[in-house]
Short mmCIF file of C-alpha atoms and ligand atoms in Angstrom, two decimals:
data_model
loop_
_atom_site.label_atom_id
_atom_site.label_comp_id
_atom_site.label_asym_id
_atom_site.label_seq_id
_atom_site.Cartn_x
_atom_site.Cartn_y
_atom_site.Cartn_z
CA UNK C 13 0.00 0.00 0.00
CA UNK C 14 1.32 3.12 -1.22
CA UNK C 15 0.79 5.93 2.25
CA UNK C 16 1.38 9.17 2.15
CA UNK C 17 1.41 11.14 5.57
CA UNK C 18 -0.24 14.86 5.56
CA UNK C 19 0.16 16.96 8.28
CA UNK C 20 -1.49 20.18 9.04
CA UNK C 21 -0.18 22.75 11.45
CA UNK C 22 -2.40 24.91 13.62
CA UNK C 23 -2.17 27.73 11.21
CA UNK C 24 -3.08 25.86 8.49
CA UNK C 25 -6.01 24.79 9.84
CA UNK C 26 -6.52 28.66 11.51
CA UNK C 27 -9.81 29.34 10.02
CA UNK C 28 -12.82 27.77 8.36
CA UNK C 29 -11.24 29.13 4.91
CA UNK C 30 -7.69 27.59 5.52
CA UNK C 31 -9.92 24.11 5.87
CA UNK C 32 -11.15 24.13 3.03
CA UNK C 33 -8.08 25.06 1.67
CA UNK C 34 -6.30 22.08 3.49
CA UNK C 35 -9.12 19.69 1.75
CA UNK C 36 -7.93 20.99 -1.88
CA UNK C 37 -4.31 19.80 -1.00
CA UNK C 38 -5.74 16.31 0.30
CA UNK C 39 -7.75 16.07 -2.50
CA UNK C 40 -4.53 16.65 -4.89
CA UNK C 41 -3.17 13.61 -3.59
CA UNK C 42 -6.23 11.51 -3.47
CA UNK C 43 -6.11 12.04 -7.45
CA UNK C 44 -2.78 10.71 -7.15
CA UNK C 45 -4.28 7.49 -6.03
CA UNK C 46 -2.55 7.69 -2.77
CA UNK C 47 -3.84 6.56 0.42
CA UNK C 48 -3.83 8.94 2.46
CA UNK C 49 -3.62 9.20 6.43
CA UNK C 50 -4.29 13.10 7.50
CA UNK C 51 -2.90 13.99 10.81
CA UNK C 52 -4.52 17.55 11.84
CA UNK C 53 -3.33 19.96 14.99
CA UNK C 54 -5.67 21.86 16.81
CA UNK C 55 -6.97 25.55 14.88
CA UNK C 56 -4.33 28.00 15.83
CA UNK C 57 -4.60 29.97 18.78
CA UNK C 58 -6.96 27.05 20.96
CA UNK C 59 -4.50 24.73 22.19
CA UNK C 60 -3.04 27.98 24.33
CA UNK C 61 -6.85 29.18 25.00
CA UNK C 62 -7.81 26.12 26.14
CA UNK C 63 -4.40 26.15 28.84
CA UNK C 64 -5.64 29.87 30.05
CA UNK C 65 -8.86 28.17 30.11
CA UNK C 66 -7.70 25.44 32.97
CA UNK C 67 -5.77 28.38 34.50
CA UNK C 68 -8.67 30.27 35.61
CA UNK C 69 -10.52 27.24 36.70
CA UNK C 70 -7.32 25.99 39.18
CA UNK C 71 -3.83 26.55 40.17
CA UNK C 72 -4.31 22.53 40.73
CA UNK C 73 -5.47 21.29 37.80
CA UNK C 74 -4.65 17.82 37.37
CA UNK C 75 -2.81 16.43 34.69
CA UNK C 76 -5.17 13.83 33.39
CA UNK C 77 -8.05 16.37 33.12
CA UNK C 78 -5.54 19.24 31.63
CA UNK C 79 -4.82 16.16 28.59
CA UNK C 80 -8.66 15.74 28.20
CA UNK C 81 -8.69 19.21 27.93
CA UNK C 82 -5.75 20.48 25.81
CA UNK C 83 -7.03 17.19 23.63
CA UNK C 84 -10.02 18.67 22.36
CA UNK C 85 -8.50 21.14 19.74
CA UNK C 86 -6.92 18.30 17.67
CA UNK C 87 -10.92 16.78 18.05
CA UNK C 88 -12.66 19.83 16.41
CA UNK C 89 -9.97 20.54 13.24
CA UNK C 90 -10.49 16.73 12.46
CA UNK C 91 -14.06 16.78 12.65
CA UNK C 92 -14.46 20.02 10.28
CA UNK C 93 -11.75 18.41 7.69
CA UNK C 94 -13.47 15.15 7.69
CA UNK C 95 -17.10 16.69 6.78
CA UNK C 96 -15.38 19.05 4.31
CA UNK C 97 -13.99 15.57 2.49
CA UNK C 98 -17.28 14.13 3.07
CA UNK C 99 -18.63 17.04 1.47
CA UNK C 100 -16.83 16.89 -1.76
CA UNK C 101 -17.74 13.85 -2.14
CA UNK C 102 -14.44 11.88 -0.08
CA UNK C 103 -15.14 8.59 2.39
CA UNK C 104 -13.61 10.09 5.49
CA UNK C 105 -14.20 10.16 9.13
CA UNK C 106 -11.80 11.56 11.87
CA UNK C 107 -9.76 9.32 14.30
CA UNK C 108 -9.23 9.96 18.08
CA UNK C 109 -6.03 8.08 19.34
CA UNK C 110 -8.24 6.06 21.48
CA UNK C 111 -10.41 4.62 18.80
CA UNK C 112 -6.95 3.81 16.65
CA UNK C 113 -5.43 3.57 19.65
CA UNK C 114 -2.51 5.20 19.88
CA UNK C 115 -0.83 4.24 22.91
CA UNK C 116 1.72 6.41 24.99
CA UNK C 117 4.00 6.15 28.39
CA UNK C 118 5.41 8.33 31.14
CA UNK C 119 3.70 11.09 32.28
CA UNK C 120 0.54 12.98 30.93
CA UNK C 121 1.36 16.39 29.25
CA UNK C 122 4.28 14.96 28.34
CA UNK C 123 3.80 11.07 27.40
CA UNK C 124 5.45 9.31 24.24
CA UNK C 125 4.03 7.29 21.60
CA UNK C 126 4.70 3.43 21.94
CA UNK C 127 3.01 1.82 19.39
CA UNK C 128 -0.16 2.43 17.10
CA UNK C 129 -2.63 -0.37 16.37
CA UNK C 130 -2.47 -0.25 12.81
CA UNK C 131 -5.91 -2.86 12.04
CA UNK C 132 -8.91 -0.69 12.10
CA UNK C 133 -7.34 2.14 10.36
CA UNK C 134 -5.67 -0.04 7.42
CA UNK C 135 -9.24 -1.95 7.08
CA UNK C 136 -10.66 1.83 6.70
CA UNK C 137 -7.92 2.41 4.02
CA UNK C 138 -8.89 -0.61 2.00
CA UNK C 139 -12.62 0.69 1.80
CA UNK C 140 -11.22 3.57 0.05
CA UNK C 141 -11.79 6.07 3.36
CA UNK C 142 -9.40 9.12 4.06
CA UNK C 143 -8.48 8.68 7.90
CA UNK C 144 -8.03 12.02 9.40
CA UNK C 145 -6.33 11.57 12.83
CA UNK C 146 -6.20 13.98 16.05
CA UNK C 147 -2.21 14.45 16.56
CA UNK C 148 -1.05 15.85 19.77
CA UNK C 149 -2.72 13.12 21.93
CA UNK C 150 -2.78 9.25 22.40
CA UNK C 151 -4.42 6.88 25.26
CA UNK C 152 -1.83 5.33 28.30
CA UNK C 153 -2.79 1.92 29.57
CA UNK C 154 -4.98 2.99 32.03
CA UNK C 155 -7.21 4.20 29.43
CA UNK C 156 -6.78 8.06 30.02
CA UNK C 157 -6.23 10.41 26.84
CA UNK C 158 -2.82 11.72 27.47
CA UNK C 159 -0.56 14.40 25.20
CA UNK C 160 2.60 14.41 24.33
CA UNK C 161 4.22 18.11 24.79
CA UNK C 162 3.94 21.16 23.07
CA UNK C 163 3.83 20.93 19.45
CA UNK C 164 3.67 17.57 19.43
CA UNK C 165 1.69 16.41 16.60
CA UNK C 166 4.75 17.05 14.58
CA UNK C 167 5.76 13.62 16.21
CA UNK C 168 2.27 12.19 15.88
CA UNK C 169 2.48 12.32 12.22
CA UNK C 170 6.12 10.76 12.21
CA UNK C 171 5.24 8.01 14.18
CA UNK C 172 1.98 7.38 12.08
CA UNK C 173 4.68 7.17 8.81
CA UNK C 174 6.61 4.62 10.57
CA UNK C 175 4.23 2.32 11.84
CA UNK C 176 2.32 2.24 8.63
CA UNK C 177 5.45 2.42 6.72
CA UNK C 178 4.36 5.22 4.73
CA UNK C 179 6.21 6.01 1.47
CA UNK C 180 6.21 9.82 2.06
CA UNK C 181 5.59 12.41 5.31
CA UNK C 182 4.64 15.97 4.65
CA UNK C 183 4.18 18.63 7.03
CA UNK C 184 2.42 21.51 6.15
CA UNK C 185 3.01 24.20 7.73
CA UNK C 186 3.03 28.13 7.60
CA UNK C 187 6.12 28.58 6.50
CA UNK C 188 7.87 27.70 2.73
CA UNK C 189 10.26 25.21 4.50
CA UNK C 190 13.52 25.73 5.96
CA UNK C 191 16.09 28.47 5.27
CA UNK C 192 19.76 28.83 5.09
CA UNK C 193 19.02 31.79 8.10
CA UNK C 194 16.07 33.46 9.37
CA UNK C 195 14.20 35.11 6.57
CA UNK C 196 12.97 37.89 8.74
CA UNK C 197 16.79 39.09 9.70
CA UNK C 198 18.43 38.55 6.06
CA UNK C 199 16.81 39.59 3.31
CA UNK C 200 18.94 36.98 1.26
CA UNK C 201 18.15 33.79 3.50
CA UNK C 202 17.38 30.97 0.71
CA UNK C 203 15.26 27.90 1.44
CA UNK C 204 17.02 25.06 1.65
CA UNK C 205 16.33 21.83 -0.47
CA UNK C 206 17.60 18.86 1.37
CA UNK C 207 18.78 19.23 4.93
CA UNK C 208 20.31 16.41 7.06
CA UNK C 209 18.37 15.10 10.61
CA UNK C 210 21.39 16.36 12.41
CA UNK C 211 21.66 19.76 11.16
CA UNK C 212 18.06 20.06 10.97
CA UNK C 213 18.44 18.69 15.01
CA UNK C 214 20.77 21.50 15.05
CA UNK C 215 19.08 24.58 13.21
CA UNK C 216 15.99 23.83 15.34
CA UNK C 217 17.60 23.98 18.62
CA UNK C 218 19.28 27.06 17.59
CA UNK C 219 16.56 28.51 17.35
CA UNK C 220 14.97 27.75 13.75
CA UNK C 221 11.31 27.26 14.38
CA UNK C 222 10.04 24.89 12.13
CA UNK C 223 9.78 22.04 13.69
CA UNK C 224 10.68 20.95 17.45
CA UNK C 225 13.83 19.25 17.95
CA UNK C 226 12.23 16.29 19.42
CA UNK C 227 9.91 15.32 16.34
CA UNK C 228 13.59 15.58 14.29
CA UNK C 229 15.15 12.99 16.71
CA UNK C 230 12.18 11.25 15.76
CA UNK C 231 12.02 11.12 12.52
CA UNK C 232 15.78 10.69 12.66
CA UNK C 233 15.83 7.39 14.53
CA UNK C 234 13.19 6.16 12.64
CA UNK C 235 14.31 7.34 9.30
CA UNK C 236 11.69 8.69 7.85
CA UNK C 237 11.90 11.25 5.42
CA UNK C 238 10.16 14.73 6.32
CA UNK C 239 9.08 16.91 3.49
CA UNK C 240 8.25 20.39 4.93
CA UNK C 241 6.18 22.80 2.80
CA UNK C 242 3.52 25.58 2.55
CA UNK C 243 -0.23 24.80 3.06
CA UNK C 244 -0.68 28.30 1.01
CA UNK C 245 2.05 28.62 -1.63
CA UNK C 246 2.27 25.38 -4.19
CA UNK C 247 5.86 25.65 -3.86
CA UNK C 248 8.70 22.61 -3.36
CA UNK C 249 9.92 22.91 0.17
CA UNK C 250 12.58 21.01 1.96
CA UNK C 251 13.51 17.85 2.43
CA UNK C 252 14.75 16.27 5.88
CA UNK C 253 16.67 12.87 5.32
CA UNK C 254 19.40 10.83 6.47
CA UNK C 255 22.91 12.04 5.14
CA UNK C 256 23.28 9.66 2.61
CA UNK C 257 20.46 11.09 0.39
CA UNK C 258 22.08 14.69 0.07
CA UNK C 259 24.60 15.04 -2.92
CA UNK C 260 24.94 18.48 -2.45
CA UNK C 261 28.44 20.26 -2.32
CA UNK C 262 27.51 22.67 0.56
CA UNK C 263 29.86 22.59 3.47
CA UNK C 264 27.76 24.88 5.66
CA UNK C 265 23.80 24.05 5.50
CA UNK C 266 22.91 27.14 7.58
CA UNK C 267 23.53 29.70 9.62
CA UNK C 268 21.62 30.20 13.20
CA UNK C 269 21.85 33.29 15.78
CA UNK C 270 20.16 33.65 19.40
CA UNK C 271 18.75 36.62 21.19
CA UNK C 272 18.65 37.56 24.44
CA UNK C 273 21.74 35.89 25.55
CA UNK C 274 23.78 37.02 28.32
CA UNK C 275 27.54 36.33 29.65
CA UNK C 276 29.02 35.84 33.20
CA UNK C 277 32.41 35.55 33.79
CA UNK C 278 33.68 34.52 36.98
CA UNK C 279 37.35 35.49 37.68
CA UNK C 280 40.10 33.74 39.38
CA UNK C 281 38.38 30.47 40.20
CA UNK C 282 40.55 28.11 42.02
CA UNK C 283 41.83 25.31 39.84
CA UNK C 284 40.38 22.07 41.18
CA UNK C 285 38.59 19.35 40.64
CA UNK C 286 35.31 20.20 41.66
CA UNK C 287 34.70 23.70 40.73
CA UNK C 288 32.95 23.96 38.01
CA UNK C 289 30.68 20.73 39.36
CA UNK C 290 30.26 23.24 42.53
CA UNK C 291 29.29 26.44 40.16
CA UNK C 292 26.25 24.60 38.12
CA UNK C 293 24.72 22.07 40.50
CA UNK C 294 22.87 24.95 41.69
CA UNK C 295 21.88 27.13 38.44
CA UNK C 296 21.07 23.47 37.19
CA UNK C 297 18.56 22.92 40.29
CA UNK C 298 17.44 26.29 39.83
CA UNK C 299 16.02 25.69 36.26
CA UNK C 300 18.74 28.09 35.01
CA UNK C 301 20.09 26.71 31.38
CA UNK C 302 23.50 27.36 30.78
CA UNK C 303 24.64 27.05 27.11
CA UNK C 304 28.42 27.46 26.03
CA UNK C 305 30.97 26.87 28.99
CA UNK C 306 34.52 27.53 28.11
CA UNK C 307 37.12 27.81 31.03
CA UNK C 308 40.84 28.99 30.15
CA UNK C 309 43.51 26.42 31.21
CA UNK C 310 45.21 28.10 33.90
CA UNK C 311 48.45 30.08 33.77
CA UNK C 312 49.93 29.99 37.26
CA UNK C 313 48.12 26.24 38.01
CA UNK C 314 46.27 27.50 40.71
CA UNK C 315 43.40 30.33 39.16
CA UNK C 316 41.47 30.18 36.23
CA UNK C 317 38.47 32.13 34.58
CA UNK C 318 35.17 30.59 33.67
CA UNK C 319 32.58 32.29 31.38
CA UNK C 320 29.24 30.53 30.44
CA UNK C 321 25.82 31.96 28.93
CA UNK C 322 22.77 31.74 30.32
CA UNK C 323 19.20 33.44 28.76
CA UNK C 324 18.95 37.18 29.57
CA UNK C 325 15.86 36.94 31.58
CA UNK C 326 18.23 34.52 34.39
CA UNK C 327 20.92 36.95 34.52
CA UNK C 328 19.26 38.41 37.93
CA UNK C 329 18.79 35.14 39.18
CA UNK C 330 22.18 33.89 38.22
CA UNK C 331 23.86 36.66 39.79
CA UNK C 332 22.54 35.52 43.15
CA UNK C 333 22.85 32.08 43.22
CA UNK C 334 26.52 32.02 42.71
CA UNK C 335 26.85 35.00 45.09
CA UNK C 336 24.85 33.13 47.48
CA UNK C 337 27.32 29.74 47.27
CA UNK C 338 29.39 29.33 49.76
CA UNK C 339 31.24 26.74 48.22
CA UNK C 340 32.96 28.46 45.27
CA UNK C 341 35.64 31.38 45.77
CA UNK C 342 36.64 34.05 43.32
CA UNK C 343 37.68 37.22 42.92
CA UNK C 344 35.37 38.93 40.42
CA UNK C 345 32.48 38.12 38.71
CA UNK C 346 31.47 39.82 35.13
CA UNK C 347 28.17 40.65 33.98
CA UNK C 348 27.00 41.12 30.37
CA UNK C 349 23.84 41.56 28.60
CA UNK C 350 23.41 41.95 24.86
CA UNK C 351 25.42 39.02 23.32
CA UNK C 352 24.64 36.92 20.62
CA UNK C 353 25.62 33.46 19.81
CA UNK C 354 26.58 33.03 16.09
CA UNK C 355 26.12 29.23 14.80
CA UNK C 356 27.39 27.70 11.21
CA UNK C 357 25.78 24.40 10.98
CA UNK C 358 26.94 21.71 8.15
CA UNK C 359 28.10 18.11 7.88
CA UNK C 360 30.39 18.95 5.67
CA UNK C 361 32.83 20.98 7.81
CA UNK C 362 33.27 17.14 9.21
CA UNK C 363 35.43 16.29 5.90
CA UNK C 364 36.40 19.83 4.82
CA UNK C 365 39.50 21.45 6.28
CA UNK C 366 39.67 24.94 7.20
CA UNK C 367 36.06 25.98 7.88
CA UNK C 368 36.93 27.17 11.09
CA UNK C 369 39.48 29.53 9.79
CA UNK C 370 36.99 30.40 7.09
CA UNK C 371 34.40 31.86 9.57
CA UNK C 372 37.46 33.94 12.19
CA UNK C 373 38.65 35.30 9.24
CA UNK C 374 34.93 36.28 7.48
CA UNK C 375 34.29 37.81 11.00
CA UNK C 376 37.49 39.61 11.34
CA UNK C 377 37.35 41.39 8.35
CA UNK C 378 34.37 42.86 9.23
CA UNK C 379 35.93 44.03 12.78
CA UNK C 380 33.41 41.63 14.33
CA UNK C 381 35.11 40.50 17.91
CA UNK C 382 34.78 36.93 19.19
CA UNK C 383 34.16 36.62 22.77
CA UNK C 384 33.69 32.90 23.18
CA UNK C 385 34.33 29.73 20.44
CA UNK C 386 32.34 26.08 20.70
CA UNK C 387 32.32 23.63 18.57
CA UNK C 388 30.95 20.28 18.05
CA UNK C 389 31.39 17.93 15.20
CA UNK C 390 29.11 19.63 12.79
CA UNK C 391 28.71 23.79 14.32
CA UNK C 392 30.62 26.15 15.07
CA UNK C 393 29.57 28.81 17.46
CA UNK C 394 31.16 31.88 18.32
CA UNK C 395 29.98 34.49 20.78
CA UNK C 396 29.90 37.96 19.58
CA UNK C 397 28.42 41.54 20.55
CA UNK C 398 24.82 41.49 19.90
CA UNK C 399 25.11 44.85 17.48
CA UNK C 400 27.07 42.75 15.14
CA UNK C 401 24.44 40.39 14.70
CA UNK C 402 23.57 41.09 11.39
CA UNK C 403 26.38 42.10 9.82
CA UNK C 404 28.00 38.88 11.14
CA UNK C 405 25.19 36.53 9.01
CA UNK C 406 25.44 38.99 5.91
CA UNK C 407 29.44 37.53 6.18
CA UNK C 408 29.11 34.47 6.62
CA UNK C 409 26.30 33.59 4.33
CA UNK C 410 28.57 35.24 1.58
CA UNK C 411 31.54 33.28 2.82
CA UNK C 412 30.08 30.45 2.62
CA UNK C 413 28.07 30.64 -0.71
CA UNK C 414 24.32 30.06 0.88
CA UNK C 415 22.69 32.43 -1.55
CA UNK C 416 23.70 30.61 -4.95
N1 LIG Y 15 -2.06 21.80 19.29
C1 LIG Y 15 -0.90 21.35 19.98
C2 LIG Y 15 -0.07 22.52 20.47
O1 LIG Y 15 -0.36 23.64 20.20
C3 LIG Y 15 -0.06 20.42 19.16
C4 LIG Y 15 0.57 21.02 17.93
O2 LIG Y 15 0.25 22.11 17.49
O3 LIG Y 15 1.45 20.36 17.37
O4 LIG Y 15 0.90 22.31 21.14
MG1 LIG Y 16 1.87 23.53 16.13
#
């Protein structure tokens, strides 16, 4: 059997037009003589009006009922696309996860799919009927309706492609696909065509908002190939898939940058084992993330300085926890607001010497200062003054050829 996967985001599914809109596209691919499983998220805007909703009804409100609750969104979008199909004409009817089922673990809000009964909905198939199934939620083995984080019907529709082996996934979304940068701070940005599950993983937790890390690791463990395009422009958009499938000559795939990061440098910290274990058991306990750590060896063997980033908004917070540990001596501690982390992201920097050089000397030219370096196998980061932002990804992308 020959399944396709379509996905609709929230904002493709905003308003009663955008439905019917969303029923043209299914219908494209019905012609196609695909069968089709649809995979809907809640209308835009509800699934966060529905959480203010359980707000104002208790402080207390207990997981199980908030998952019956936040639940419901995914309920009405697949209700209104299955009588629009109905009402050109289609066989469809919507799917809870319960009637499927869909069945997740661990805790509600948060739970993960474990496996999806696949007989009543490939019967349905056979009769020629367009399932179109609530993402977002699933049933535990107690028999409660449970989600499965934020966002989550990303990873709904993933796991849907791999348990019914489907040929293809697409996600539609509100967006064209993914870009070499954010669109919105360089004019230039180009949408990418293939993109590997690692620097996808990697783009998205910098910061690229197209999909939620999580759903990547997904797909990436699983190995099933996302397409991500436009539910209002008929445009190609971009493909995420396992390295193997991209023959492109692109050493950087992209280029990500944060906001509101902040610096703290703590200086002369005794060099010991210890230390640094000392400095971030207690920002870790108090929620605080810190991002790039670099400490300096040190010169005389017995100080050293430590700088690490943290989000702007824990700065405050920061500040007083380490002042407030007793455990940690040092003679200084510096403060800084307005910094920006700077991220080229490519698989190919893996086999291609001198990328590294490449993006100092891109940076330099442009009298751009580097405050802090990190790298892993496939990014490099450097930490720079927030001003510089921009003129720092206008280098870069022409450094590394992303516009052609
Ligand atoms: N409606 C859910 C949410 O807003 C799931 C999703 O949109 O993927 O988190
Ligand atoms: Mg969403």
């Amino acid at each position: 059997m020959k399944i396709v996967v379509l996905k609709f985001g929230g904002t493709s599914v905003g308003s009663i037009e955008r439905i019917k809109n969303v029923v043209k596209i299914i219908h494209s691919y019905h012609k196609k003589k695909y069968k089709l499983i649809v995979v809907s998220s809640a209308m835009s805007g509800v699934t966060n009006d529905l959480i203010k909703k359980s707000k104002k009804i208790s402080n207390n409100f207990s997981p199980e009922e908030y998952d019956v609750l936040l639940s419901s969104g995914e309920q009405v979008s697949c209700s209104l696309i299955a009588a629009r199909l109905n009402h050109i004409g289609l066989k469809s009817r919507s799917w809870l996860s319960w009637q499927i089922p869909i069945l997740t673990k661990g805790l509600h809000k948060n739970a993960k799919i474990i496996s999806i009964y696949k007989n009543r909905i490939i019967k349905y198939l056979k009769e020629g009927g367009i399932p179109v199934i609530a993402g977002f939620q699933g049933v535990n083995l107690n028999n409660r309706v449970t989600t499965i984080g934020r966002g989550g019907s990303d990873s709904s529709a993933i796991m849907l492609a791999k348990f019914f082996g489907a040929k293809r996934c697409i996600i539609y979304t509100d967006v064209e696909g993914v870009y070499t940068t954010d669109p919105n701070k360089l004019k230039n940005a180009k949408k990418i065509k293939v993109i590997s599950y690692e620097e996808m993983l990697e783009m998205a937790s910098l910061g690229a908002k197209v999909m939620q890390p999580i759903s990547i690791q997904d797909a990436r463990l699983n190995r099933i190939n996302i397409e991500v395009k436009s539910s209002f422009k008929k445009k190609t958009g971009t493909l995420i898939t396992k390295r193997k499938n991209i023959l492109s000559s692109k050493i950087i795939a992209g280029i990500s940058s944060t906001q509101n990061d902040a610096k703290v440098t703590l200086v002369g910290v005794k060099d010991k084992p210890g230390v640094a274990a000392m400095i971030f058991k207690p920002l870790s306990k108090n929620l605080v993330n810190v991002d790039m750590v670099v400490q300096n060896i040190s010169a005389n063997g017995k100080e050293t300085d430590l700088t690490f980033t943290i989000k702007t908004e824990d700065l405050g917070k920061t500040k007083k926890i380490i002042n407030a540990n007793k455990n940690i001596k040092f003679r200084k501690i510096l403060l800084k607001k307005d910094v920006s982390k700077v991220s080229i992201i490519g698989v190919g920097m893996i086999s291609t010497p001198g990328v590294t050089f490449r993006m100092f000397q891109a940076l330099a030219k442009k009298n751009i200062n580097i405050q802090v370096i990190s790298t892993s196998e496939i990014k490099i980061s450097v930490l720079i003054d927030k001003r510089n932002t921009k003129k720092a990804l206008v280098a870069l992308h022409n450094e590394f050829k992303l516009e052609d």
